C-alpha positions as a printed Julia matrix, in Angstrom:
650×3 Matrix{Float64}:
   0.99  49.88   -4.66
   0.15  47.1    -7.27
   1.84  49.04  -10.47
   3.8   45.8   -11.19
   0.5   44.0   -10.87
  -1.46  46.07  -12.92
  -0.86  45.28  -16.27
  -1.94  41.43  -15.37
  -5.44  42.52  -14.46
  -6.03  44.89  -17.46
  -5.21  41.77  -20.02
  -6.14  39.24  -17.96
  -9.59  39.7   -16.83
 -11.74  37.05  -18.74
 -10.01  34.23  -18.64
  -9.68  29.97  -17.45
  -7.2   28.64  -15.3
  -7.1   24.91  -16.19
  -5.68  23.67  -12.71
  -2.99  20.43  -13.18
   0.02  19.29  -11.59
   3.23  20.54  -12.96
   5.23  17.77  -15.05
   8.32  18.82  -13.83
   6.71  17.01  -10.53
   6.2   13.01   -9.67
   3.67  11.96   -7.4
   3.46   9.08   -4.44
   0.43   7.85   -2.96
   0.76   7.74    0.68
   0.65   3.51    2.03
  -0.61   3.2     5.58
   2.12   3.56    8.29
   4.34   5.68    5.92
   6.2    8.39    7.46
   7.34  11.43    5.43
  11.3   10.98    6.57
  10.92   7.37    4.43
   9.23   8.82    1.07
  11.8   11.57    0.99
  14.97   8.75    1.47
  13.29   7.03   -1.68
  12.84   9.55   -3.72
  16.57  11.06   -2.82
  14.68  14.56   -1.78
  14.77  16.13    1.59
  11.29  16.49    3.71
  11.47  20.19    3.2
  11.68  19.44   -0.16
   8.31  17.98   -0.24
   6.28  20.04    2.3
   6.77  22.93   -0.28
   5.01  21.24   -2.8
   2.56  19.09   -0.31
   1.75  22.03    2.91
  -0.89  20.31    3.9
   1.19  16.81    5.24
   3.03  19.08    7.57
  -0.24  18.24    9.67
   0.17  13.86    8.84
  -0.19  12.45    6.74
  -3.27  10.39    5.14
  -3.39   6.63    3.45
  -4.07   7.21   -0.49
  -3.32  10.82   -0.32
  -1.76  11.77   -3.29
   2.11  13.74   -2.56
   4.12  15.7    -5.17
   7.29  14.86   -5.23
   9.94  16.9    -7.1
  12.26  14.87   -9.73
  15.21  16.98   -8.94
  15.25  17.44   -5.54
  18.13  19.24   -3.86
  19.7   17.84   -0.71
  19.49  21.38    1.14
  19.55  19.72    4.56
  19.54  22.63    6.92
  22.64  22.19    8.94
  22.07  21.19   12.79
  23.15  20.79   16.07
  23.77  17.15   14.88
  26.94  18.25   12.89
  28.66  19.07   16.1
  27.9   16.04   17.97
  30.11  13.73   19.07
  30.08  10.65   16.64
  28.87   8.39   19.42
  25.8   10.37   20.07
  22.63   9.22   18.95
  20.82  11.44   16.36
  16.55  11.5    16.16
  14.8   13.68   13.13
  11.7   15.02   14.11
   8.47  13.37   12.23
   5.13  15.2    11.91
   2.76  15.6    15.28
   5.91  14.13   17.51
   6.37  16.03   20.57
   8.9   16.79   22.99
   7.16  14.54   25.59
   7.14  11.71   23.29
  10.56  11.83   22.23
  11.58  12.17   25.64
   9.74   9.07   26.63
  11.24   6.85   23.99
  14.88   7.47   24.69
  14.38   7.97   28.87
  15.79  11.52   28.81
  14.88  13.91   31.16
  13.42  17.52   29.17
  16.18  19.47   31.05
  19.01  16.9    29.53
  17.42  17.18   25.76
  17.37  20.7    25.49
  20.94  20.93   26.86
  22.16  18.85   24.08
  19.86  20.85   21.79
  20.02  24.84   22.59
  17.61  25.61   19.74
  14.93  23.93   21.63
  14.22  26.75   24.13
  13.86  29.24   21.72
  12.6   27.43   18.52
  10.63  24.83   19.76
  10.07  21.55   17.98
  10.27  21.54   13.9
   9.01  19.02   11.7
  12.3   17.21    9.99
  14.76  18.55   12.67
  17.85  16.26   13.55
  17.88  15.65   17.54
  21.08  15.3    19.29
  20.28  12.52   22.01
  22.38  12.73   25.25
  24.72   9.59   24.83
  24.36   6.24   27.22
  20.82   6.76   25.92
  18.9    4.25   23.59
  15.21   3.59   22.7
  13.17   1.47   25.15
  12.24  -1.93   24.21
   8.39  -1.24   23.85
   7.48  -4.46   25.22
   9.21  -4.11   28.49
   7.99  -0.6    29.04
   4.65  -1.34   31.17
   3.13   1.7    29.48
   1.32   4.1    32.55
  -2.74   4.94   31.43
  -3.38   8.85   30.45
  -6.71  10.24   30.68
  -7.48  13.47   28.67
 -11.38  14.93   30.33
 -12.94  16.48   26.88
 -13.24  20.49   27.34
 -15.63  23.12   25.58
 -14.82  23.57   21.93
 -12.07  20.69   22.11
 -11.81  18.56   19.03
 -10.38  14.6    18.04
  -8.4   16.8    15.28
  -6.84  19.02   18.6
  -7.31  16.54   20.95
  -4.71  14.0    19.13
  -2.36  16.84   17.74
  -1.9   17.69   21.79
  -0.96  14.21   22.27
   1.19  13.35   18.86
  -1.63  10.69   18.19
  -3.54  10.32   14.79
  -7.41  10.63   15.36
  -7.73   7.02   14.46
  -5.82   6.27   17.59
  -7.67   8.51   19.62
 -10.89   6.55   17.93
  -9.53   2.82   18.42
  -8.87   3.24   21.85
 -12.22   4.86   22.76
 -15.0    4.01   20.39
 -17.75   5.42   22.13
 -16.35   8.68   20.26
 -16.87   7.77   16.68
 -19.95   9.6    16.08
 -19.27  12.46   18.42
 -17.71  14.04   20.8
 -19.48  14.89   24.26
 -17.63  17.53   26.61
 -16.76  16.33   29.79
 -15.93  12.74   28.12
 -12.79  10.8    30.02
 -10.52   9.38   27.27
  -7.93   7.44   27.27
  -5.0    8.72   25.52
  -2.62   5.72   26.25
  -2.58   2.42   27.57
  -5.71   0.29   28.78
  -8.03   0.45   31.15
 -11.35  -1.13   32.03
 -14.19   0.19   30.32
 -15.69   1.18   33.6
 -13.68   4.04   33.96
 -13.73   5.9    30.94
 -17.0    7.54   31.09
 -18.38  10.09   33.14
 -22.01  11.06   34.27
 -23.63  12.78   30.58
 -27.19  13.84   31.25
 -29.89  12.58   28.05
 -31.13  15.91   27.59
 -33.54  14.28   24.34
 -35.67  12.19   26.07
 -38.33  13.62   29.29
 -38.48  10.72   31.82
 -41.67  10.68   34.07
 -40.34  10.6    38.07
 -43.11  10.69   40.76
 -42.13  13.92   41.79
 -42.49  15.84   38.59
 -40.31  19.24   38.65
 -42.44  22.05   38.41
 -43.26  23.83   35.16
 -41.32  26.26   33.37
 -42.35  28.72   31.23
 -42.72  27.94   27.73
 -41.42  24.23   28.5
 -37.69  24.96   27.28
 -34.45  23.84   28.61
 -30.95  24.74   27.95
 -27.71  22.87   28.75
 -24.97  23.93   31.35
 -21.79  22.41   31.93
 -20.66  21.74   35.37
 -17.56  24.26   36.49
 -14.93  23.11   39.05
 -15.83  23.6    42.75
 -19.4   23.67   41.91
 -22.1   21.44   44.49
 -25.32  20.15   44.62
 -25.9   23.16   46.7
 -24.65  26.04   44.69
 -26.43  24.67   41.58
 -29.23  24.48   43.09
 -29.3   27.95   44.15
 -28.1   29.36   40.78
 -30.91  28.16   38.9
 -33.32  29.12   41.81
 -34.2   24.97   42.18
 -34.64  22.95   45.09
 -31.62  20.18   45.15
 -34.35  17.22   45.0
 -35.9   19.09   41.68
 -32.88  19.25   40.19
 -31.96  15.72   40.65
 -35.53  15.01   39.18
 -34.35  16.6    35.89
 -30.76  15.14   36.22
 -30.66  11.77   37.24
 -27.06  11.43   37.51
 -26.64  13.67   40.03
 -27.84  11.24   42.47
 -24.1    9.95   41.9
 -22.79  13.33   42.73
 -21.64  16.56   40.6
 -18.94  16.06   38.6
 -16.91  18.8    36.85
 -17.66  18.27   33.08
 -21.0   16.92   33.78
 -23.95  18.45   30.95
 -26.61  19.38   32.69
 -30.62  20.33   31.68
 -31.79  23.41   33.51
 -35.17  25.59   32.85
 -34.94  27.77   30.08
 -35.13  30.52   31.94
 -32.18  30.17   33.78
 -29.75  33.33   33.31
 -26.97  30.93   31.89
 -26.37  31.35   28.16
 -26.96  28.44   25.67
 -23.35  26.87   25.0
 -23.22  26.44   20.94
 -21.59  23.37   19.93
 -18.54  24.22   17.88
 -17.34  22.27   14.85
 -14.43  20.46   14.6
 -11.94  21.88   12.59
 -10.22  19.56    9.5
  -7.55  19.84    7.23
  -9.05  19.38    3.65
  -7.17  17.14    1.01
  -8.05  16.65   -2.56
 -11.0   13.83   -2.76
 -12.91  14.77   -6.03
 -11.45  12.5    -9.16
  -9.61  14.62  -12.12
 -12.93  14.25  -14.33
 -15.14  15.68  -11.92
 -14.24  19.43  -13.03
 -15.78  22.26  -11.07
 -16.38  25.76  -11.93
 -15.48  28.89   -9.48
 -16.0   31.98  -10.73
 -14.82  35.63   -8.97
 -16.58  38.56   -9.05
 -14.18  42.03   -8.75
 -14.7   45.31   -9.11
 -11.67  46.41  -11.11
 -13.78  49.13  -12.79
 -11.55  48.87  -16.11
 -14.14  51.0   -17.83
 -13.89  54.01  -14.94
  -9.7   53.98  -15.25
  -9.93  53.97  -19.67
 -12.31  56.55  -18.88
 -10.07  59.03  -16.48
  -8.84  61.4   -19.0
  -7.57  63.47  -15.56
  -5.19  60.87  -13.77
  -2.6   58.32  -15.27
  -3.32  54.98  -14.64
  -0.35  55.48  -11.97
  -1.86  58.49  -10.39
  -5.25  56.44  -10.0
  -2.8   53.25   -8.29
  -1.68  56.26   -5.63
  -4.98  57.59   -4.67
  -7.67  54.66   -5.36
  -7.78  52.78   -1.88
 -10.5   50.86   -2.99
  -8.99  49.71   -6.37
  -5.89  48.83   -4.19
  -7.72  46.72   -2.07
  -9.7   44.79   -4.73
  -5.5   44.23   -6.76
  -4.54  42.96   -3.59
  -7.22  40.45   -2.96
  -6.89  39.26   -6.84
  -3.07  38.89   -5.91
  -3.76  36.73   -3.03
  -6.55  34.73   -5.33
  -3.83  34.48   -8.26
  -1.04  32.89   -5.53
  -4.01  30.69   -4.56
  -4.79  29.33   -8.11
  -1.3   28.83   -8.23
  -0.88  26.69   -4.97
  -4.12  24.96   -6.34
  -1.45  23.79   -8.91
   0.56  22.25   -6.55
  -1.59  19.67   -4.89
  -3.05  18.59   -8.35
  -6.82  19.9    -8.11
  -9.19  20.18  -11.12
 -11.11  23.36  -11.18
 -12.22  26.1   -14.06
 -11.6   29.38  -12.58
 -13.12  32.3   -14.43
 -12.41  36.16  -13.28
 -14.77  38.87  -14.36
 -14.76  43.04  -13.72
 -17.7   43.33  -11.77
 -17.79  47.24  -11.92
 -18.94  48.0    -8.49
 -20.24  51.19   -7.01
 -22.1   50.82   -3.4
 -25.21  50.37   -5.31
 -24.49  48.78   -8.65
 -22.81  46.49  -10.84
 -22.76  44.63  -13.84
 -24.0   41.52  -12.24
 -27.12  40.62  -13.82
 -25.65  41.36  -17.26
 -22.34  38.85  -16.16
 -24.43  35.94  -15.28
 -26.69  36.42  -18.42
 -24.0   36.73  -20.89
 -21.74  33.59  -19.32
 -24.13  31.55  -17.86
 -22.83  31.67  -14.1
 -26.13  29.82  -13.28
 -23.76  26.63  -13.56
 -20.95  27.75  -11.78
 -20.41  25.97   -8.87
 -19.28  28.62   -6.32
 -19.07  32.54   -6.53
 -16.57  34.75   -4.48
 -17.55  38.24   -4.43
 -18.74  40.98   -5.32
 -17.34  43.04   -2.52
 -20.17  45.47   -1.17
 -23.02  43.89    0.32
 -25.71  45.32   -1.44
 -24.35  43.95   -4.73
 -23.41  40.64   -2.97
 -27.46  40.42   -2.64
 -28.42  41.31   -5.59
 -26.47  38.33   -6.83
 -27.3   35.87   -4.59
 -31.05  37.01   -5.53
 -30.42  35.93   -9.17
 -28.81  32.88   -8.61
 -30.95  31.66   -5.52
 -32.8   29.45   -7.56
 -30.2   27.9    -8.49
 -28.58  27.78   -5.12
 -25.57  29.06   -6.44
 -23.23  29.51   -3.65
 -22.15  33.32   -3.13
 -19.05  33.76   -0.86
 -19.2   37.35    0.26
 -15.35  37.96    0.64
 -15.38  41.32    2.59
 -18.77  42.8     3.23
 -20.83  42.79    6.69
 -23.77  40.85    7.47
 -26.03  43.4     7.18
 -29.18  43.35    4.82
 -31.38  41.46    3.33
 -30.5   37.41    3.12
 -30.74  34.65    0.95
 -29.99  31.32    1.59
 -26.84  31.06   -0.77
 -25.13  33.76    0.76
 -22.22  32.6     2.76
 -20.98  35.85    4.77
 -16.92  35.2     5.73
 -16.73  37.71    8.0
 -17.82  37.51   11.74
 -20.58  39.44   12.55
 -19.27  42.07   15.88
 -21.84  40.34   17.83
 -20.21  36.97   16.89
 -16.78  38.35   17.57
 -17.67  39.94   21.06
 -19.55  36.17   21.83
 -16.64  34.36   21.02
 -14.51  35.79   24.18
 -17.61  35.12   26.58
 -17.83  31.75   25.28
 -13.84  30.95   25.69
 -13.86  32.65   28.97
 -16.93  30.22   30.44
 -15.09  27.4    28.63
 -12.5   27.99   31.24
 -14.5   28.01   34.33
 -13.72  31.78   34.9
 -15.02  34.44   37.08
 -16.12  37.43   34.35
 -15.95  40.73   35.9
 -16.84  44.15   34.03
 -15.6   47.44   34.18
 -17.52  49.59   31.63
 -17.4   53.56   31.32
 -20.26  54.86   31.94
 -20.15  56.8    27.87
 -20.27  53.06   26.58
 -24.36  52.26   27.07
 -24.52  50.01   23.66
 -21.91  48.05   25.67
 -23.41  47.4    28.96
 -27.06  46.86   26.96
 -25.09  44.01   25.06
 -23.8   42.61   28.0
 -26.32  43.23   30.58
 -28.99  40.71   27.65
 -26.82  38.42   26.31
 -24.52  37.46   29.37
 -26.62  37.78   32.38
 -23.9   35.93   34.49
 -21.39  38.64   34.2
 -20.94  41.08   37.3
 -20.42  44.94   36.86
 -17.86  46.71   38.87
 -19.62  49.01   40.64
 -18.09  53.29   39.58
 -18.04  56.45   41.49
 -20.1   59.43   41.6
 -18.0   61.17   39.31
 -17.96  57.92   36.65
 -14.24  56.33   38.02
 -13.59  52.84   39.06
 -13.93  51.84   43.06
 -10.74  49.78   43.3
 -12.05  48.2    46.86
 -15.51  46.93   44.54
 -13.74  45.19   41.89
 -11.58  43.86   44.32
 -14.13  42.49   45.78
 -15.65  40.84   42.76
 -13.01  38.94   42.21
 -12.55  34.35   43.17
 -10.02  32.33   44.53
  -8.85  29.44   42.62
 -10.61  30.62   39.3
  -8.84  32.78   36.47
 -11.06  36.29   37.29
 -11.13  37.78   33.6
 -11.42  41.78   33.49
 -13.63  42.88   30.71
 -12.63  46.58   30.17
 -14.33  49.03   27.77
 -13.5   52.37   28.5
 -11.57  54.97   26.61
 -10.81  57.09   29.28
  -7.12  56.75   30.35
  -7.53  57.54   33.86
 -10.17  54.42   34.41
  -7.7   51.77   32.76
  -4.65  52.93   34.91
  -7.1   52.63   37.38
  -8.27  49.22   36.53
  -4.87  47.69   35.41
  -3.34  49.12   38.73
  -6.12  47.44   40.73
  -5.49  44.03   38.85
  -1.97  44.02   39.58
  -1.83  44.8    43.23
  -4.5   41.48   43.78
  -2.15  38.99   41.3
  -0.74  38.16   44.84
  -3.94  36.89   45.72
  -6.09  35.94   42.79
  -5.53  34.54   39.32
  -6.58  37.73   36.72
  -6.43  38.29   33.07
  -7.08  42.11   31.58
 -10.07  41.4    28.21
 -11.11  43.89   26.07
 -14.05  43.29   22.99
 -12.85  45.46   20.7
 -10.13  47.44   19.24
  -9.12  50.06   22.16
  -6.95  53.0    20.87
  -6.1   54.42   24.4
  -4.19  50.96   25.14
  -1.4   51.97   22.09
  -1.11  55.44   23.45
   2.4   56.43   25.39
   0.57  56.83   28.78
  -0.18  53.45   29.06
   2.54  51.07   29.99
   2.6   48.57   27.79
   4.44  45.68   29.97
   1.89  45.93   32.35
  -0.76  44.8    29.31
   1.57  41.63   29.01
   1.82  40.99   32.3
  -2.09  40.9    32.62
  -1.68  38.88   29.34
  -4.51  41.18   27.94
  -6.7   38.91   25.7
  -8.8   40.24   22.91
 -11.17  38.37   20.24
 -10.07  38.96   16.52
 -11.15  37.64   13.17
  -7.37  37.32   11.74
  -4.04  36.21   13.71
  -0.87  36.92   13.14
   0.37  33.18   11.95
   4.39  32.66   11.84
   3.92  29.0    10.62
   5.88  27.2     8.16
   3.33  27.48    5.51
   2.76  30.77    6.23
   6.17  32.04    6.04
   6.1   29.98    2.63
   2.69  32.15    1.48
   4.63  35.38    2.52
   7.75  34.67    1.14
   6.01  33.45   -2.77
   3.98  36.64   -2.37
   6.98  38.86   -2.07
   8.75  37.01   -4.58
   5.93  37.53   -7.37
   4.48  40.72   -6.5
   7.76  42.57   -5.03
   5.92  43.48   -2.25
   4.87  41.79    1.31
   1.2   40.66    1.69
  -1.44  43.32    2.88
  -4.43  42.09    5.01
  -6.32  41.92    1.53
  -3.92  40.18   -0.61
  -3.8   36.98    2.61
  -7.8   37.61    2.37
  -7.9   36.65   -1.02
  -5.88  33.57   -0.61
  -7.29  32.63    2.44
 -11.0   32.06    0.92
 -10.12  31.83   -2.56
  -8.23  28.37   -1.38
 -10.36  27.56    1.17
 -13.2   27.51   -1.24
 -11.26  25.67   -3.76
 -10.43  22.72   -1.43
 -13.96  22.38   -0.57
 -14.92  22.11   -4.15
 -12.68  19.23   -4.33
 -14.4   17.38   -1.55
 -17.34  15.59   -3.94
 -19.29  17.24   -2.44
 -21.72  20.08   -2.8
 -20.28  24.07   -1.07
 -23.01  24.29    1.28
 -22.45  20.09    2.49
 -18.84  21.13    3.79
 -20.46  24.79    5.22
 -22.24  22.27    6.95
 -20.24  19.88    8.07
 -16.79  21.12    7.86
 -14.76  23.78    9.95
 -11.55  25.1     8.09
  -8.31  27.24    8.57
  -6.23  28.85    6.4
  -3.21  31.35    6.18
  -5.01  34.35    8.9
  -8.46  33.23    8.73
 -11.01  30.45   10.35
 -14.32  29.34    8.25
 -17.01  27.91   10.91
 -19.71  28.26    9.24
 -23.83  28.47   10.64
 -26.96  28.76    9.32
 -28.9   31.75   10.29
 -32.35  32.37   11.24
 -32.78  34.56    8.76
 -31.43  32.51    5.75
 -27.92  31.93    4.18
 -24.53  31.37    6.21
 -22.59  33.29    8.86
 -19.21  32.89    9.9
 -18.15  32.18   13.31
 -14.34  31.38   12.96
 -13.04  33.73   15.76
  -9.41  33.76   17.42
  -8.7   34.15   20.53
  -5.88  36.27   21.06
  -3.26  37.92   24.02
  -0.13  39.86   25.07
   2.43  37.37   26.32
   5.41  38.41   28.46
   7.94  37.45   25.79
   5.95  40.63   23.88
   4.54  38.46   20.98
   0.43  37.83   20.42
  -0.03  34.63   20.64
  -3.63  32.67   20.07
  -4.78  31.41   23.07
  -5.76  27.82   23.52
């Protein structure tokens, strides 16, 4: 319960948060080639000391940026494996994006000698401002003697520069310098060069212009309705068996893809007729990590709209106020979201923005509100982005009033459902979006998709049998069970065969997970489900087998153990007495997101546009629909490792 949250939200309801640094804070602006290590030795202030103020340079940090840096910063190194050393041994601290490999490289120590010398590794991993012990005997490498070996890096599905050169410990001007062909974009199935040189020659691979129709002799014959679609090449796949998939003669398909006069390479983007059973491939954003950019006199207004219903609790002449707290779910939800908003104003603070933020009671039932009345009386025409209300019909209603204005309104937990307008910016994935997202990863990987569906589940096979023609339906008994000798013999050699199982019925996933074990001699498999499964948490199934399928699952949160999430959770508890519900991370999630893009300079719907974005448990990939306004296709990918954590896949 939010009792000691309450009495905030009764007396606080109309009201302007004036957003400015704190002057018990000084601030740096970042000079090129900077690391974070030398700001915090000359301001006498440990890193840690300014990644609490500054989360956001835990991912690099940027020329001109602006840091906070505290005046009295305490020296609470974190004691280390260093301490223990002998004096003789040399010491490293960890920068921002460096990796194991990296270090490893510059001192020539073997991985197996490093973590010896450092225990913590194993377990911990790598942490940003950690002391190294280096094995002694051991010194840095003269860079100009090392002859420095060329890596190539093939560009995958959904791969990013922002990924891409955080895989690497490389910024994405690096990345850019060394292959400029990538500046404007960047094509799957591209060769780059990660390190050292190489002749320009090599660093491409066959990309098929799918913009332009060139006129051959032999003209390929016509396909209905004159569309095309694009497929990428998957490894082992010929001339031959490409040919055959899209029912072509090789020589016609060569006709509509030059470059496969070269031969198929994997990677390779290929036209094919449109009506091909392959699904269309959506290119993906690339995600960024949003710093402040608008100047201090640019001020913008965000307003929120939530239904506190202040009137409806003064009114309750049956329950106390505390009563209400105990058995009003809904009113929970909504002091939980305007927790996590509050903690987000308040971390808004801390990197220096310049917003207005006003709050309003937006007395919601499912089919009415106060809106109309709210933007009247305060002129939320001007405002320059909207978050709420929370039920969908009322969400419309104000997108309606302010669509001439093209007001954005951020729908913070309603379903795309309804009538649309094309200010409304839906944040949650649509299920169809959600259930797309795990076909798309599993293609991305050049997998074999394989389906075992209960017969009870016909909304699931219709879905799967229109929208993903390519996947293959183990074939079930008389009596509705799972033939273990069919989905056997579904299943590839040298691909990852992904399960997709959507039953409830516990006999048919013993069954299936029983059949997928016996073959991991043979074949590479992975257990998938597309939505939340019950039966799976239910004593009669074990659950080590589920990890040792590595059972994979799309969600719309993850469970984040970052630094700066640990920081969120740990300034939540401390202000609210109380860990973070699914709401209260909700509300910080897009009250900040929506605040940093605000301080872009540029209009909401520009960075919907152009900008990908991740926050505490939550993606925002925004994409217009067809139907007007935005939908939200920031989906994780998520599975049962054998250590018995969730981890995102990548």
């Amino acid at each position: 319960m939010m009792k000691y949250f309450f009495a905030i939200c009764i007396t606080g309801l109309l009201f302007n948060y004036s957003v400015f640094s704190q002057e018990k804070n000084t601030t740096h602006k970042v000079e090129k080639g900077e690391t974070i290590s030398q700001i915090a030795q000359k301001y006498n202030v440990t890193p840690f000391d300014i990644y609490q103020l500054n989360p956001d340079a835990q991912n690099g940090l940027k020329p001109n940026s602006i840091l906070l840096i505290p005046k009295n910063g305490n020296k609470q190194k974190v004691a280390v494996q260093a301490k223990a050393a002998v004096k003789t041994a040399a010491t490293h601290e960890v920068t921002p994006k460096e990796t194991l490999y990296g270090i490893e490289k510059k001192y020539g120590v073997s991985d197996q000698d490093l973590k010896k010398a450092n225990p913590s590794l194993e377990k911990e991993g790598l942490k940003t401002g950690q002391i190294l012990v280096i094995p002694s005997k051991n010194s840095p490498k003269p860079a100009a003697v090392i002859q420095e070996k060329v890596v190539y890096h093939e560009v995958l599905p959904k791969e990013t520069k922002y990924s891409i050169s955080k895989k690497y410990g490389i910024t994405i001007q690096e990345l850019e310098k060394r292959n400029p062909e990538i500046v404007s974009n960047l094509p799957v199935g591209y060769k780059l060069i990660i390190k050292g040189a190489a002749p320009k020659v090599e660093k491409t691979i066959p990309v098929v212009e799918t913009k332009k129709e060139i006129a051959k002799p032999n003209p390929v014959k016509a396909v209905k309705g004159g569309s095309y679609l694009n497929y990428e090449v998957k490894p082992k796949e010929t001339l031959y068996s490409l040919s055959k998939m899209f029912g072509m003669t090789q020589e016609e398909l060569i006709t509509l893809n030059p470059a496969l006069s070269q031969g198929v390479v994997e990677g390779m983007i290929l036209k094919v007729p449109g009506t091909s059973a392959v699904p269309v491939v959506e290119s993906k954003k690339e995600y960024a990590v949003l710093s402040k950019k608008m100047g201090s006199n640019d001020r913008k207004k965000l307003v929120l709209l939530l239904p506190f219903n202040i009137s409806k609790i003064e009114g309750d002449t049956v329950n106390s106020t505390a009563i209400r707290l105990k058995k009003d779910k809904f009113l929970n939800m909504t002091l939980d979201f305007y927790a996590g908003a509050l903690m987000a104003i308040d971390s808004a603070k801390q990197v220096g923005l310049s917003l207005d933020v006003k709050i309003y009671d937006s007395q919601e039932t499912k089919n009415t509100s106060n809106v109309a009345s709210l933007i009247q009386e305060n002129k939320l025409q001007e405002a320059d982005a909207i978050i709420g209300p929370f039920y969908q019909s009322n969400v419309e209603k104000t997108a309606e009033l302010l669509n001439a204005n093209q007001v954005p309104v951020i729908s913070p937990l309603s379903k795309d459902l309804g009538n649309s307008f094309s200010n409304i910016y839906q944040t949650i994935p649509t299920a169809v979006a959600v259930k797309n997202a795990m076909f798309d990863y599993m293609r991305a990987k050049g997998g074999n998709i394989v389906a075992v569906v209960d017969k009870k589940k016909e909304s699931m096979i219709q879905f799967i049998t229109e929208n993903h023609k390519d996947v293959k339906f183990a074939v079930l008994t008389a009596s509705g069970g799972l033939s273990a000798e069919n989905l056997k013999s579904l299943f590839v050699k040298d691909k990852i065969n992904y399960v997709v199982m959507e039953t409830g019925n516990t006999g048919m996933i013993k069954s299936t997970m029983a059949t997928m074990m016996s073959a991991m001699a043979t074949y590479k498999v992975q257990l998938v489900i597309l939505e939340p499964n019950e039966t799976l948490d239910t004593d009669e199934i074990n659950f080590v087998n589920l990890t040792k399928l590595k059972l994979m699952y799309p969600s719309v949160t993850r469970e984040n153990e970052s630094p700066e999430a640990l920081i969120f959770e740990k300034e939540f508890k401390k202000k609210n007495k109380i860990s973070p519900s699914a709401f209260a991370t909700r509300g910080f999630d897009i009250t900040f997101d929506t605040m940093m893009r605000l301080s872009q300079g540029q209009k909401y719907q520009e960075t919907a546009e152009t900008m990908a974005t991740e926050q505490v448990d939550n993606k925002f990939e925004y994409y217009k629909k067809e139907g007007g306004g935005f939908t939200n296709k920031g989906v994780y990918i998520l599975y049962y490792d054998t250590d018995l954590t969730i981890k995102e896949a990548n």
